[in-house]
């Protein structure tokens, strides 16, 4: 009975280390999705000449989850509640649709900051805001991608070592 319990402790902690490493990879993937979303919004604003609710609805059909859900919900709410400030609607939809993933609060705050300047100003300012967001996001993706191999190795090693430590303590 006791050896099985020790084996389960080791296995469980190893799986926790692997889970944390996979969450790091998922964060990079989700940031790449936000980057793609911002690029498509930028293209639509620059060349499409459509109102933002139509842009978001159109792009929501082309993106993958969770960005697709976010864009569709944002476009729908903008059409329904056009009298509400764009920044409030954008922020509310970021919290509702994107909070459940592996993005950190700083990632969501950066996206909300971009949304604060999208709805009101002229086209050039909107494009400049999107360019700044894209530069920041690309920099963050590059940094996280460089750190990922080492961090994932450390997470897995800590999971294994933690399991062995727990097994020694219980033995």
mmCIF file of C-alpha atoms in Angstrom:
data_model
loop_
_atom_site.group_PDB
_atom_site.id
_atom_site.type_symbol
_atom_site.label_atom_id
_atom_site.label_comp_id
_atom_site.label_asym_id
_atom_site.label_seq_id
_atom_site.Cartn_x
_atom_site.Cartn_y
_atom_site.Cartn_z
ATOM 1 C CA UNK A 1 0.000 0.000 0.000
ATOM 2 C CA UNK A 2 2.742 2.401 0.999
ATOM 3 C CA UNK A 3 4.840 1.933 -2.201
ATOM 4 C CA UNK A 4 1.754 2.629 -4.316
ATOM 5 C CA UNK A 5 1.100 5.840 -2.377
ATOM 6 C CA UNK A 6 4.708 6.957 -2.837
ATOM 7 C CA UNK A 7 4.533 6.195 -6.537
ATOM 8 C CA UNK A 8 1.305 8.185 -6.847
ATOM 9 C CA UNK A 9 2.895 11.170 -5.067
ATOM 10 C CA UNK A 10 5.848 11.109 -7.462
ATOM 11 C CA UNK A 11 3.592 10.729 -10.467
ATOM 12 C CA UNK A 12 1.227 13.482 -9.357
ATOM 13 C CA UNK A 13 3.960 16.036 -8.730
ATOM 14 C CA UNK A 14 5.627 15.161 -12.039
ATOM 15 C CA UNK A 15 2.321 15.750 -13.808
ATOM 16 C CA UNK A 16 1.949 19.093 -12.018
ATOM 17 C CA UNK A 17 5.355 20.179 -13.335
ATOM 18 C CA UNK A 18 4.388 19.116 -16.855
ATOM 19 C CA UNK A 19 1.046 20.909 -16.551
ATOM 20 C CA UNK A 20 2.731 24.152 -15.583
ATOM 21 C CA UNK A 21 5.136 23.816 -18.533
ATOM 22 C CA UNK A 22 2.191 23.297 -20.894
ATOM 23 C CA UNK A 23 0.481 26.403 -19.475
ATOM 24 C CA UNK A 24 3.575 28.425 -20.395
ATOM 25 C CA UNK A 25 3.330 27.127 -23.971
ATOM 26 C CA UNK A 26 -0.410 27.869 -24.057
ATOM 27 C CA UNK A 27 0.215 31.466 -22.982
ATOM 28 C CA UNK A 28 2.582 31.931 -25.919
ATOM 29 C CA UNK A 29 -0.031 30.410 -28.255
ATOM 30 C CA UNK A 30 -2.774 32.693 -26.921
ATOM 31 C CA UNK A 31 -0.545 35.768 -27.263
ATOM 32 C CA UNK A 32 0.097 34.782 -30.883
ATOM 33 C CA UNK A 33 -3.676 34.607 -31.362
ATOM 34 C CA UNK A 34 -4.058 38.131 -29.932
ATOM 35 C CA UNK A 35 -1.262 39.315 -32.195
ATOM 36 C CA UNK A 36 -3.024 37.866 -35.241
ATOM 37 C CA UNK A 37 -6.305 39.417 -34.124
ATOM 38 C CA UNK A 38 -4.695 42.859 -33.764
ATOM 39 C CA UNK A 39 -3.063 42.534 -37.193
ATOM 40 C CA UNK A 40 -6.385 41.683 -38.816
ATOM 41 C CA UNK A 41 -8.138 44.568 -37.029
ATOM 42 C CA UNK A 42 -5.364 46.870 -38.235
ATOM 43 C CA UNK A 43 -5.790 45.697 -41.828
ATOM 44 C CA UNK A 44 -9.549 46.168 -41.690
ATOM 45 C CA UNK A 45 -9.247 49.676 -40.261
ATOM 46 C CA UNK A 46 -6.554 50.644 -42.775
ATOM 47 C CA UNK A 47 -8.170 49.223 -45.897
ATOM 48 C CA UNK A 48 -11.721 48.148 -45.136
ATOM 49 C CA UNK A 49 -13.364 51.415 -44.137
ATOM 50 C CA UNK A 50 -16.058 49.549 -42.198
ATOM 51 C CA UNK A 51 -17.405 50.577 -38.791
ATOM 52 C CA UNK A 52 -15.828 48.746 -35.848
ATOM 53 C CA UNK A 53 -18.887 46.593 -34.976
ATOM 54 C CA UNK A 54 -18.909 45.233 -38.533
ATOM 55 C CA UNK A 55 -15.144 44.675 -38.459
ATOM 56 C CA UNK A 56 -15.380 42.711 -35.215
ATOM 57 C CA UNK A 57 -18.303 40.607 -36.437
ATOM 58 C CA UNK A 58 -16.540 39.852 -39.709
ATOM 59 C CA UNK A 59 -13.242 38.932 -38.055
ATOM 60 C CA UNK A 60 -15.060 36.834 -35.449
ATOM 61 C CA UNK A 61 -16.007 34.444 -38.229
ATOM 62 C CA UNK A 62 -12.368 34.131 -39.378
ATOM 63 C CA UNK A 63 -10.587 33.685 -36.059
ATOM 64 C CA UNK A 64 -10.297 30.693 -33.758
ATOM 65 C CA UNK A 65 -11.538 30.481 -30.181
ATOM 66 C CA UNK A 66 -11.265 32.338 -27.804
ATOM 67 C CA UNK A 67 -10.559 35.375 -30.015
ATOM 68 C CA UNK A 68 -13.526 34.538 -32.256
ATOM 69 C CA UNK A 69 -15.911 34.525 -29.295
ATOM 70 C CA UNK A 70 -14.436 37.791 -28.055
ATOM 71 C CA UNK A 71 -14.792 39.542 -31.422
ATOM 72 C CA UNK A 72 -18.330 38.298 -32.035
ATOM 73 C CA UNK A 73 -19.461 39.295 -28.546
ATOM 74 C CA UNK A 74 -17.759 42.668 -28.876
ATOM 75 C CA UNK A 75 -19.330 43.362 -32.263
ATOM 76 C CA UNK A 76 -22.772 42.291 -31.037
ATOM 77 C CA UNK A 77 -22.625 44.407 -27.905
ATOM 78 C CA UNK A 78 -21.396 47.437 -29.843
ATOM 79 C CA UNK A 79 -24.373 47.141 -32.186
ATOM 80 C CA UNK A 80 -26.795 46.787 -29.267
ATOM 81 C CA UNK A 81 -25.308 49.354 -26.910
ATOM 82 C CA UNK A 82 -23.664 51.887 -29.199
ATOM 83 C CA UNK A 83 -24.382 54.649 -26.697
ATOM 84 C CA UNK A 84 -22.091 53.053 -24.069
ATOM 85 C CA UNK A 85 -18.423 54.037 -24.117
ATOM 86 C CA UNK A 86 -16.371 51.767 -26.372
ATOM 87 C CA UNK A 87 -13.664 51.378 -23.726
ATOM 88 C CA UNK A 88 -16.156 49.993 -21.197
ATOM 89 C CA UNK A 89 -17.614 47.504 -23.654
ATOM 90 C CA UNK A 90 -14.156 46.410 -24.804
ATOM 91 C CA UNK A 91 -12.915 45.949 -21.244
ATOM 92 C CA UNK A 92 -16.029 44.025 -20.213
ATOM 93 C CA UNK A 93 -15.712 41.644 -23.170
ATOM 94 C CA UNK A 94 -11.997 41.080 -22.522
ATOM 95 C CA UNK A 95 -12.870 40.025 -18.975
ATOM 96 C CA UNK A 96 -15.814 37.900 -20.086
ATOM 97 C CA UNK A 97 -14.218 36.075 -23.008
ATOM 98 C CA UNK A 98 -10.456 35.993 -22.518
ATOM 99 C CA UNK A 99 -9.966 35.688 -18.754
ATOM 100 C CA UNK A 100 -10.458 31.910 -18.704
ATOM 101 C CA UNK A 101 -7.337 31.097 -20.723
ATOM 102 C CA UNK A 102 -3.678 31.128 -19.783
ATOM 103 C CA UNK A 103 -3.145 34.841 -20.312
ATOM 104 C CA UNK A 104 -1.886 36.777 -17.323
ATOM 105 C CA UNK A 105 -3.497 39.929 -16.004
ATOM 106 C CA UNK A 106 -0.723 42.030 -17.564
ATOM 107 C CA UNK A 107 -1.610 40.576 -20.990
ATOM 108 C CA UNK A 108 -5.288 41.425 -20.502
ATOM 109 C CA UNK A 109 -4.433 44.931 -19.250
ATOM 110 C CA UNK A 110 -2.293 45.533 -22.319
ATOM 111 C CA UNK A 111 -5.175 44.473 -24.564
ATOM 112 C CA UNK A 112 -7.580 46.723 -22.634
ATOM 113 C CA UNK A 113 -5.136 49.602 -23.054
ATOM 114 C CA UNK A 114 -5.209 49.085 -26.797
ATOM 115 C CA UNK A 115 -9.000 48.993 -26.741
ATOM 116 C CA UNK A 116 -9.124 52.283 -24.852
ATOM 117 C CA UNK A 117 -7.950 54.125 -27.953
ATOM 118 C CA UNK A 118 -9.701 52.199 -30.717
ATOM 119 C CA UNK A 119 -13.244 53.442 -30.699
ATOM 120 C CA UNK A 120 -13.039 57.201 -30.597
ATOM 121 C CA UNK A 121 -10.131 58.704 -32.404
ATOM 122 C CA UNK A 122 -9.264 59.167 -36.044
ATOM 123 C CA UNK A 123 -8.031 56.331 -38.210
ATOM 124 C CA UNK A 124 -4.339 57.282 -37.971
ATOM 125 C CA UNK A 125 -4.405 57.270 -34.179
ATOM 126 C CA UNK A 126 -6.161 53.895 -34.168
ATOM 127 C CA UNK A 127 -3.525 52.473 -36.511
ATOM 128 C CA UNK A 128 -0.732 53.914 -34.361
ATOM 129 C CA UNK A 129 -2.308 52.369 -31.238
ATOM 130 C CA UNK A 130 -2.538 48.984 -32.938
ATOM 131 C CA UNK A 131 1.088 49.271 -34.099
ATOM 132 C CA UNK A 132 2.241 49.963 -30.548
ATOM 133 C CA UNK A 133 0.224 47.016 -29.223
ATOM 134 C CA UNK A 134 1.644 44.754 -31.929
ATOM 135 C CA UNK A 135 5.220 45.786 -31.119
ATOM 136 C CA UNK A 136 4.690 45.126 -27.412
ATOM 137 C CA UNK A 137 3.003 41.783 -28.033
ATOM 138 C CA UNK A 138 5.657 40.632 -30.500
ATOM 139 C CA UNK A 139 8.363 41.565 -28.015
ATOM 140 C CA UNK A 140 6.592 39.633 -25.251
ATOM 141 C CA UNK A 141 6.139 36.592 -27.508
ATOM 142 C CA UNK A 142 9.794 36.657 -28.508
ATOM 143 C CA UNK A 143 10.909 36.928 -24.865
ATOM 144 C CA UNK A 144 8.616 34.124 -23.687
ATOM 145 C CA UNK A 145 9.607 31.873 -26.590
ATOM 146 C CA UNK A 146 13.288 32.317 -25.754
ATOM 147 C CA UNK A 147 12.665 31.546 -22.080
ATOM 148 C CA UNK A 148 10.296 28.619 -22.684
ATOM 149 C CA UNK A 149 12.809 25.762 -23.167
ATOM 150 C CA UNK A 150 14.638 26.550 -19.937
ATOM 151 C CA UNK A 151 11.503 27.254 -17.912
ATOM 152 C CA UNK A 152 9.744 24.105 -19.086
ATOM 153 C CA UNK A 153 12.809 22.029 -18.234
ATOM 154 C CA UNK A 154 12.915 23.606 -14.767
ATOM 155 C CA UNK A 155 9.175 22.995 -14.238
ATOM 156 C CA UNK A 156 9.465 19.330 -15.135
ATOM 157 C CA UNK A 157 12.580 18.896 -12.996
ATOM 158 C CA UNK A 158 10.953 20.618 -10.026
ATOM 159 C CA UNK A 159 7.904 18.411 -10.411
ATOM 160 C CA UNK A 160 10.022 15.269 -10.345
ATOM 161 C CA UNK A 161 12.202 16.509 -7.486
ATOM 162 C CA UNK A 162 9.169 17.640 -5.508
ATOM 163 C CA UNK A 163 7.623 14.195 -5.867
ATOM 164 C CA UNK A 164 10.795 12.496 -4.760
ATOM 165 C CA UNK A 165 11.105 14.877 -1.812
ATOM 166 C CA UNK A 166 7.520 14.178 -0.794
ATOM 167 C CA UNK A 167 8.120 10.458 -1.108
ATOM 168 C CA UNK A 168 11.171 10.715 1.156
ATOM 169 C CA UNK A 169 9.188 12.713 3.700
ATOM 170 C CA UNK A 170 6.346 10.185 3.708
ATOM 171 C CA UNK A 171 8.661 7.185 3.822
#
